[in-house]
mmCIF file of C-alpha atoms and ligand atoms in Angstrom:
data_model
loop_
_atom_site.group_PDB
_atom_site.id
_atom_site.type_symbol
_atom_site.label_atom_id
_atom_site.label_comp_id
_atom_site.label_asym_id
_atom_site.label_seq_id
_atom_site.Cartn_x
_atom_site.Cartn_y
_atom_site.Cartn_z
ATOM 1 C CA UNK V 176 -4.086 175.960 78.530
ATOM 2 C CA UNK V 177 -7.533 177.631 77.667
ATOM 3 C CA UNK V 178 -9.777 175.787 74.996
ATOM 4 C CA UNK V 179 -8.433 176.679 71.341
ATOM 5 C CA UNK V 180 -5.884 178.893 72.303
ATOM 6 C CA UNK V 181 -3.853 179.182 69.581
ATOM 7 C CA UNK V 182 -6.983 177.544 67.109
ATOM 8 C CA UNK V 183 -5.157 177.856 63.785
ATOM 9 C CA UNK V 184 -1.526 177.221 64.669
ATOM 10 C CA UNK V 185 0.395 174.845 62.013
ATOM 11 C CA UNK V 186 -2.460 175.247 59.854
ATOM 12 C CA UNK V 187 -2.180 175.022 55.953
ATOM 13 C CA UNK V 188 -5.059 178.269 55.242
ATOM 14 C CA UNK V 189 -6.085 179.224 51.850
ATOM 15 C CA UNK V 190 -9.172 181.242 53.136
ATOM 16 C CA UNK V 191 -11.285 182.959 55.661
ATOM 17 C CA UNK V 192 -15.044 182.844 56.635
ATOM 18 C CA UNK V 193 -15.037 184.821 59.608
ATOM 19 C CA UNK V 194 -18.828 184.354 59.808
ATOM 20 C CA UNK V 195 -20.746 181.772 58.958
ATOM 21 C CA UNK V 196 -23.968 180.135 59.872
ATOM 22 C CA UNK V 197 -23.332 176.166 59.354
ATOM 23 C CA UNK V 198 -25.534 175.033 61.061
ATOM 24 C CA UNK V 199 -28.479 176.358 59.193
ATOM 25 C CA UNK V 200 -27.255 174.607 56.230
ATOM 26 C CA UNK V 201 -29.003 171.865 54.911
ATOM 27 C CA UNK V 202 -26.277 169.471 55.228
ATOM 28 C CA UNK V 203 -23.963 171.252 57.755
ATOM 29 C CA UNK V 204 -20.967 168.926 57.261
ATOM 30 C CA UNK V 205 -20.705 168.968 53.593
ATOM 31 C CA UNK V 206 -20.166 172.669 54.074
ATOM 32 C CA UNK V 207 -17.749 172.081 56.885
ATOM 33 C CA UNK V 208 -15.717 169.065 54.912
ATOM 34 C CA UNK V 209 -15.524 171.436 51.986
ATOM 35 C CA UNK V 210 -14.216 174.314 54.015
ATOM 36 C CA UNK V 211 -11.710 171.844 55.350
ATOM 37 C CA UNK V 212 -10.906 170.358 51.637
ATOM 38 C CA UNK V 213 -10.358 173.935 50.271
ATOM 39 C CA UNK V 214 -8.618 175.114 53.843
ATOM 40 C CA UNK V 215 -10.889 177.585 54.863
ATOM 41 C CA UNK V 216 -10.830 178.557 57.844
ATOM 42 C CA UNK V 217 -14.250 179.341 59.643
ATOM 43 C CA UNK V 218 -15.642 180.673 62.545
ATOM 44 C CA UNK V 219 -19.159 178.644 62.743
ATOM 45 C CA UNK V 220 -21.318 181.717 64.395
ATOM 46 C CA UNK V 221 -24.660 180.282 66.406
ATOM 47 C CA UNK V 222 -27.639 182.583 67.091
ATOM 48 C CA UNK V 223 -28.476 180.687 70.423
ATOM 49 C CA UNK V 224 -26.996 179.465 73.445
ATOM 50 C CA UNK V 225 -28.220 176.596 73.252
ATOM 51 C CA UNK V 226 -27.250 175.284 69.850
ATOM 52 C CA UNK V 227 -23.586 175.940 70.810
ATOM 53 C CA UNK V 228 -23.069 172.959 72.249
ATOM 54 C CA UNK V 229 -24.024 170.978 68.979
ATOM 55 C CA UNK V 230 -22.129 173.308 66.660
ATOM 56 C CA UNK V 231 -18.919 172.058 69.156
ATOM 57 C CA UNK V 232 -20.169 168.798 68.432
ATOM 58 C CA UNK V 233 -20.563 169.040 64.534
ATOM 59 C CA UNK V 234 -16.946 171.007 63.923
ATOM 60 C CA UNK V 235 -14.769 168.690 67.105
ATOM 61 C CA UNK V 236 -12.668 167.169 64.178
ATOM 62 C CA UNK V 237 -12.362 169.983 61.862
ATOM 63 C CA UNK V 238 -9.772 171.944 63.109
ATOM 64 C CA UNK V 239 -10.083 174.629 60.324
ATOM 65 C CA UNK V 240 -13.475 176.192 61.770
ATOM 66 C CA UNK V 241 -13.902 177.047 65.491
ATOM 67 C CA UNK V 242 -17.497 177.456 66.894
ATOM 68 C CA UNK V 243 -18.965 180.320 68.687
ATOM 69 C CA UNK V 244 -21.300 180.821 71.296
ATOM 70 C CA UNK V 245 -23.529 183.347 69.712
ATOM 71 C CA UNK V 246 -27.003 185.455 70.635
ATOM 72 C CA UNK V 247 -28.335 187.205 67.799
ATOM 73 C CA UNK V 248 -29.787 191.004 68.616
ATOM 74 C CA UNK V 249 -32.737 189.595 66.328
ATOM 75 C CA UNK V 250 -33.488 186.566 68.900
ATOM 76 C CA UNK V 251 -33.258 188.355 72.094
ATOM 77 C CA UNK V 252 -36.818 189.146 72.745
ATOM 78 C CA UNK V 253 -37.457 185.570 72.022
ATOM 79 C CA UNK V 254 -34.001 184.140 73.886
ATOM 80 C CA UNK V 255 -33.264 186.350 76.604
ATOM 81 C CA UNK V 256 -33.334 183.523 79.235
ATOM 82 C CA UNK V 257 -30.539 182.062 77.577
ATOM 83 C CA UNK V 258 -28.258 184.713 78.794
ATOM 84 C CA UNK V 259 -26.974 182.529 82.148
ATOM 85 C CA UNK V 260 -26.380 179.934 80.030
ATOM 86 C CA UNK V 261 -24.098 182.127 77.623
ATOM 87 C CA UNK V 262 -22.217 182.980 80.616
ATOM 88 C CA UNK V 263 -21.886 179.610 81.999
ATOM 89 C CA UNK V 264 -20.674 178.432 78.360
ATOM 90 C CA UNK V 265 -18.386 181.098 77.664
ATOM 91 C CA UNK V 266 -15.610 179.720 79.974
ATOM 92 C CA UNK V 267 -15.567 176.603 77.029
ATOM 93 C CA UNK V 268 -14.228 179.313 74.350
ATOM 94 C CA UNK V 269 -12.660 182.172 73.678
ATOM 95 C CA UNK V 270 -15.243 183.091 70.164
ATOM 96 C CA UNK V 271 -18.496 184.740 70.920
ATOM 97 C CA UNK V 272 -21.102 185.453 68.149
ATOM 98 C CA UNK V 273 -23.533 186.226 66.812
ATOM 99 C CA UNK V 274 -23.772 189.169 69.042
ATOM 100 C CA UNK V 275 -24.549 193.128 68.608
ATOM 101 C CA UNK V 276 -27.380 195.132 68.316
ATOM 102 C CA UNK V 277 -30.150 195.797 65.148
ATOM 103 C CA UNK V 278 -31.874 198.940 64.983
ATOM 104 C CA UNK V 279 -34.153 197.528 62.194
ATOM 105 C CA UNK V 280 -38.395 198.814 62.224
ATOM 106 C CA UNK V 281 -39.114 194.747 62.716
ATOM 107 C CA UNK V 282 -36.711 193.786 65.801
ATOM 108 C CA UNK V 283 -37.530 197.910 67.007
ATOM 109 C CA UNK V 284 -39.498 196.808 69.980
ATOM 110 C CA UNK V 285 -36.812 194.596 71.865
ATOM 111 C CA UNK V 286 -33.864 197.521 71.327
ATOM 112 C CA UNK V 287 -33.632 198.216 75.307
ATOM 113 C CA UNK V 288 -34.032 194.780 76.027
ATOM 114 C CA UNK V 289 -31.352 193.853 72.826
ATOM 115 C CA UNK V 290 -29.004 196.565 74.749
ATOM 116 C CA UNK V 291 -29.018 195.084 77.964
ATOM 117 C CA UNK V 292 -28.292 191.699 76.802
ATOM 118 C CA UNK V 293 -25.434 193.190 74.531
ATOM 119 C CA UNK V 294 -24.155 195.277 77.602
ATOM 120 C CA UNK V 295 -23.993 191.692 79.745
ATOM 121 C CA UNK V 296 -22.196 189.820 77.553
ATOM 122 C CA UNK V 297 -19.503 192.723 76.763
ATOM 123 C CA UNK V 298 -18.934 192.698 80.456
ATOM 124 C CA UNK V 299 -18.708 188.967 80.734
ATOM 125 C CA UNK V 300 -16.362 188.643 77.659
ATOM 126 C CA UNK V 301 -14.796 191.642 79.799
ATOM 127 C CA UNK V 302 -14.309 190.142 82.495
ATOM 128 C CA UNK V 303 -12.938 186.493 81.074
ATOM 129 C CA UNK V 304 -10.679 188.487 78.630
ATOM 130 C CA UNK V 305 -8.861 187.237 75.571
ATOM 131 C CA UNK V 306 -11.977 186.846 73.368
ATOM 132 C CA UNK V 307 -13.189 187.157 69.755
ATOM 133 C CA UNK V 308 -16.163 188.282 69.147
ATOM 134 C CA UNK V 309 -18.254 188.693 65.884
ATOM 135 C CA UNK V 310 -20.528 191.554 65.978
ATOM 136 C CA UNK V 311 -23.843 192.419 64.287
ATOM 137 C CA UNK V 312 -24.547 196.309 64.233
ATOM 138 C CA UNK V 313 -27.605 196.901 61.375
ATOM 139 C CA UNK V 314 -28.932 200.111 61.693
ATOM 140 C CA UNK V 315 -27.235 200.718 65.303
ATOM 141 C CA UNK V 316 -23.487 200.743 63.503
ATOM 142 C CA UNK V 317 -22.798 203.937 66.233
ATOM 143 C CA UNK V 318 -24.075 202.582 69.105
ATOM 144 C CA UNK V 319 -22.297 199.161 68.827
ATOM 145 C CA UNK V 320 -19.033 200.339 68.256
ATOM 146 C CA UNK V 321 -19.233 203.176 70.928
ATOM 147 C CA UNK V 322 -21.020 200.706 73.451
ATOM 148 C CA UNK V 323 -17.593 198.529 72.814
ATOM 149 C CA UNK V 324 -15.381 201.141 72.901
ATOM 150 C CA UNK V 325 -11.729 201.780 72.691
ATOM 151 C CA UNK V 326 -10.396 199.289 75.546
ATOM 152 C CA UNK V 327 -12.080 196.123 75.191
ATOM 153 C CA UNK V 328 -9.613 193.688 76.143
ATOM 154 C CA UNK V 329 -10.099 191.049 73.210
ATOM 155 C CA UNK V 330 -10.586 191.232 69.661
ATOM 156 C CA UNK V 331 -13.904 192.646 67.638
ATOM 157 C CA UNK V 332 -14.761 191.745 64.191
ATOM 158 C CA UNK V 333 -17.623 193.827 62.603
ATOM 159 C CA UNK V 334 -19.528 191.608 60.532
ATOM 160 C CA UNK V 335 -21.671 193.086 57.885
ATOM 161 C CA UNK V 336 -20.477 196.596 58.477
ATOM 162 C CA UNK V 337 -23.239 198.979 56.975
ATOM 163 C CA UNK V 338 -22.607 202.096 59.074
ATOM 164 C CA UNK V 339 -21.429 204.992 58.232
ATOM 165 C CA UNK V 340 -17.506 206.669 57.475
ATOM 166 C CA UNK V 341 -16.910 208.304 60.513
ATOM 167 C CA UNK V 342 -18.616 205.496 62.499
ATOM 168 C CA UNK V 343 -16.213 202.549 60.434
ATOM 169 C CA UNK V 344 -13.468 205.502 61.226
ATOM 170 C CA UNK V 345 -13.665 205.440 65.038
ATOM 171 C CA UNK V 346 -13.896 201.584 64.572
ATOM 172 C CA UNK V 347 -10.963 201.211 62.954
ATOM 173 C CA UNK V 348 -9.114 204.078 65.553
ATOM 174 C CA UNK V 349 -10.974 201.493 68.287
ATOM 175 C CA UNK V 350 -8.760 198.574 66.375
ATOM 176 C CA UNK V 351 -11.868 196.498 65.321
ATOM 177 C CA UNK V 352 -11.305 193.728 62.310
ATOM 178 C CA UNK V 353 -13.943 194.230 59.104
ATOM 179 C CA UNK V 354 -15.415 191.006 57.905
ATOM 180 C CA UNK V 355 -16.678 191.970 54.286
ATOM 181 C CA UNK V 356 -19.147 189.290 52.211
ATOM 182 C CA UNK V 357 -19.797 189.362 48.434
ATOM 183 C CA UNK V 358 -22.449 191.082 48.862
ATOM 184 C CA UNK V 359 -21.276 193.940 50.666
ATOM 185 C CA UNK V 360 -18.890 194.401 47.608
ATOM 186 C CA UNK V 361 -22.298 195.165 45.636
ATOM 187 C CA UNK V 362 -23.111 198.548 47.612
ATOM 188 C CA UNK V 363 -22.180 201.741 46.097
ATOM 189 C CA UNK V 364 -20.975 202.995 49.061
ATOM 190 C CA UNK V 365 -18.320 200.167 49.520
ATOM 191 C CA UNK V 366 -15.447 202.017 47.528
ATOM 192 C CA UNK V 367 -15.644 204.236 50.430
ATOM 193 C CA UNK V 368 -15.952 202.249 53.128
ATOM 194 C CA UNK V 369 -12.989 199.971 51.949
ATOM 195 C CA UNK V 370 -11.062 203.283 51.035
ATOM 196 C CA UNK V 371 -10.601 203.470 55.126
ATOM 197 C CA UNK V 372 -9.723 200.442 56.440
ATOM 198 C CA UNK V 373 -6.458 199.356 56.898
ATOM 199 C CA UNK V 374 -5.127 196.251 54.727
ATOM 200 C CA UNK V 375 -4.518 194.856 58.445
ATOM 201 C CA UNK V 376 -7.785 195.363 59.343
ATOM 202 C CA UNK V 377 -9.586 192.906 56.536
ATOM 203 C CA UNK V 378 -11.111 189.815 57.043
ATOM 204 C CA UNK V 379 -13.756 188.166 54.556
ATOM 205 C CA UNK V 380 -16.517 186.569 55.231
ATOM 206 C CA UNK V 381 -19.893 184.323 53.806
ATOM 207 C CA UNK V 382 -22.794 184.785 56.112
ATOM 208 C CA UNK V 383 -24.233 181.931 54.584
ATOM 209 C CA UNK V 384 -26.462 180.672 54.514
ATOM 210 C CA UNK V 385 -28.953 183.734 54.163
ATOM 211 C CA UNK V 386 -26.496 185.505 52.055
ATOM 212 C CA UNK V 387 -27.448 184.301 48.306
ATOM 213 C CA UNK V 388 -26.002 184.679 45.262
ATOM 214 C CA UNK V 389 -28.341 184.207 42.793
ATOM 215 C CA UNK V 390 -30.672 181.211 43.803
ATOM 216 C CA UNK V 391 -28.292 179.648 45.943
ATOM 217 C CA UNK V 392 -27.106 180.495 49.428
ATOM 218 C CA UNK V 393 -23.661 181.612 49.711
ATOM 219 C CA UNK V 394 -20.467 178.861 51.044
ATOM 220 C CA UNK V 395 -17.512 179.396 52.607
ATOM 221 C CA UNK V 396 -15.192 179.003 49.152
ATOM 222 C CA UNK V 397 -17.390 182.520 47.952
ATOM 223 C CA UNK V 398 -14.597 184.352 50.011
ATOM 224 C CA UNK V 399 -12.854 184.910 46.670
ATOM 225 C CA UNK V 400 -15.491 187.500 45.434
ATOM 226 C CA UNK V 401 -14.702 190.023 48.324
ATOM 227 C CA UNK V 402 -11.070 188.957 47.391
ATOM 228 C CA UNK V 403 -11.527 190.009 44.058
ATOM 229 C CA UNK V 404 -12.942 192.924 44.742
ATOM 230 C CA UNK V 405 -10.910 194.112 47.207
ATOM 231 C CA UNK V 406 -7.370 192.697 45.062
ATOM 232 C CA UNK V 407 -9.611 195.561 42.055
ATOM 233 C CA UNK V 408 -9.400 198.555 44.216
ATOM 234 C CA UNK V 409 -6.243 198.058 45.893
ATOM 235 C CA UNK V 410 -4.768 197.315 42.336
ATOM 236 C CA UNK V 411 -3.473 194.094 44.168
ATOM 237 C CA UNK V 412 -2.793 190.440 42.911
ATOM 238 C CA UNK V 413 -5.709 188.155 44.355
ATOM 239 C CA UNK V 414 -3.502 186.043 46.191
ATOM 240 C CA UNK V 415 -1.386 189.001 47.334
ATOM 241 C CA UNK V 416 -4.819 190.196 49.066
ATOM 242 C CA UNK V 417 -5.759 186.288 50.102
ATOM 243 C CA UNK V 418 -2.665 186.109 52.288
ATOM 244 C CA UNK V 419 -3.022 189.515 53.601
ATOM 245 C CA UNK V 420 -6.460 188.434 55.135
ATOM 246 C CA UNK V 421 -5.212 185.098 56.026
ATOM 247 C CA UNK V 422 -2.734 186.701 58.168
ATOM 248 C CA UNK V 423 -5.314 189.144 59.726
ATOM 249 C CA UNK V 424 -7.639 186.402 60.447
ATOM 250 C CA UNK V 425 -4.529 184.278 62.132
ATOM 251 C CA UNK V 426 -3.532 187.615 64.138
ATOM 252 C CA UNK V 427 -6.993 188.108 65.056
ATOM 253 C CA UNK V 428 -7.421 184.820 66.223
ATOM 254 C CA UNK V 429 -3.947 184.211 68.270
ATOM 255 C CA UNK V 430 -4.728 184.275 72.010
ATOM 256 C CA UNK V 431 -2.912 187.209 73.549
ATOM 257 C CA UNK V 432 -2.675 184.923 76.495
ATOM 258 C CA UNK V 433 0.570 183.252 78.234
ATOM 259 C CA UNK V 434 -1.009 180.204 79.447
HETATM 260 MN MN1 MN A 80 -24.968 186.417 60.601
#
């Protein structure tokens, strides 16, 4: 049987974090035991190869969150040698992020290099099938989902989806998951983003801990803000919408494996 399989099986879930940074936390396991208290499940994202390891380390007893080996677009130019040992890792799990590609003026200069690293790991995950991966795509939205494409054999979650309609569109057509934060509920163009993805297609996530609200960084249990506003435009009970996404993220997340 492949490492976490079948991660959330028999679980009691009352929420999703499809993204979150826990180990940038101050005190990473107070976030975790709370996410486990309040039955959250998580996937704990890493930026680097080489913090993976400790991330399996910090979550091996808390079988509501499931690490993933993760290099961020935005660390590339400074983490690129860390590629082999993403590839070595990547036979330990089936979850991949933070991965993707960012288009922004400040991370401009390492886009080809950003690319080629993205293109590598699609064709490792490729190649080892069955995996989830959570996918960064600021200001190169197009490019990310088209690089995928239609016939990647796993499962993509956007995370922090900022692109535009027809882009989210051909996504969605693709049969990529949204994760959606509270503060992507903020933007005035999220009516319309939301007004084309399919309820099956929702997941909801923190970021945290960059994502603040207010002066303090965001936590796993802030879920129920995108829940909120998602249960306002769908003119949906809360809870009706919470177990919609639970079962999303628990579809998302089942191995389409036999072993
Ligand atoms: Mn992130």
């Amino acid at each position: 049987m492949t490492h976490n399989s079948q991660p959330l099986e028999g679980l009691e879930i009352d929420g999703v974090d499809a993204h979150c940074h826990v180990d940038l936390y101050p005190d990473p396991r107070a976030v975790i035991r709370r996410a486990e208290a309040d039955r959250i499940a998580m996937i704990a994202v890493t930026n680097t190869p080489s913090v993976f390891e400790k991330m399996v380390a910090l979550t091996s007893d808390i079988q509501h969150v499931v690490p993933a080996l993760g290099l961020h677009p935005e660390l590339v130019g400074a983490r690129s040698a860390e590629l082999p040992l993403l590839r070595r890792l990547q036979k330990q799990t089936r979850f991949i992020g933070e991965v993707g590609l960012d288009g922004s003026a400040r991370v401009r200069s390492t886009y080809e290099q950003q690319r080629r690293v993205f293109q590598a790991i699609l064709t490792t995950c490729a190649d080892a099938g069955d995996k989830v991966l959570t996918v960064h795509s600021r200001r190169a939205a197009s490019e990310v989902v088209d690089t995928i494409g239609g016939h990647f054999p796993g499962k993509i979650i956007l995370h922090w989806f900022t692109g535009s309609v027809s882009v989210a569109k051909r996504a969605v057509a693709f049969g990529f998951y949204f994760s959606i934060n509270p503060l992507m509920v903020h933007a005035t163009t999220f009516p319309l983003l939301l007004s084309v993805l399919p309820r099956e297609r929702i997941l909801t996530e923190s970021d945290g801990p960059l994502v603040r609200i207010g002066s303090r960084p965001v936590e796993p249990g802030d879920a129920h803000s995108t829940i909120e506003a998602v249960s306002a435009a769908w003119k949906m009970g809360p809870n009706e919408v919470r177990a919609i996404v639970v079962q999303n993220f628990r579809s998302c997340l089942a191995s389409e494996g036999t072993d």
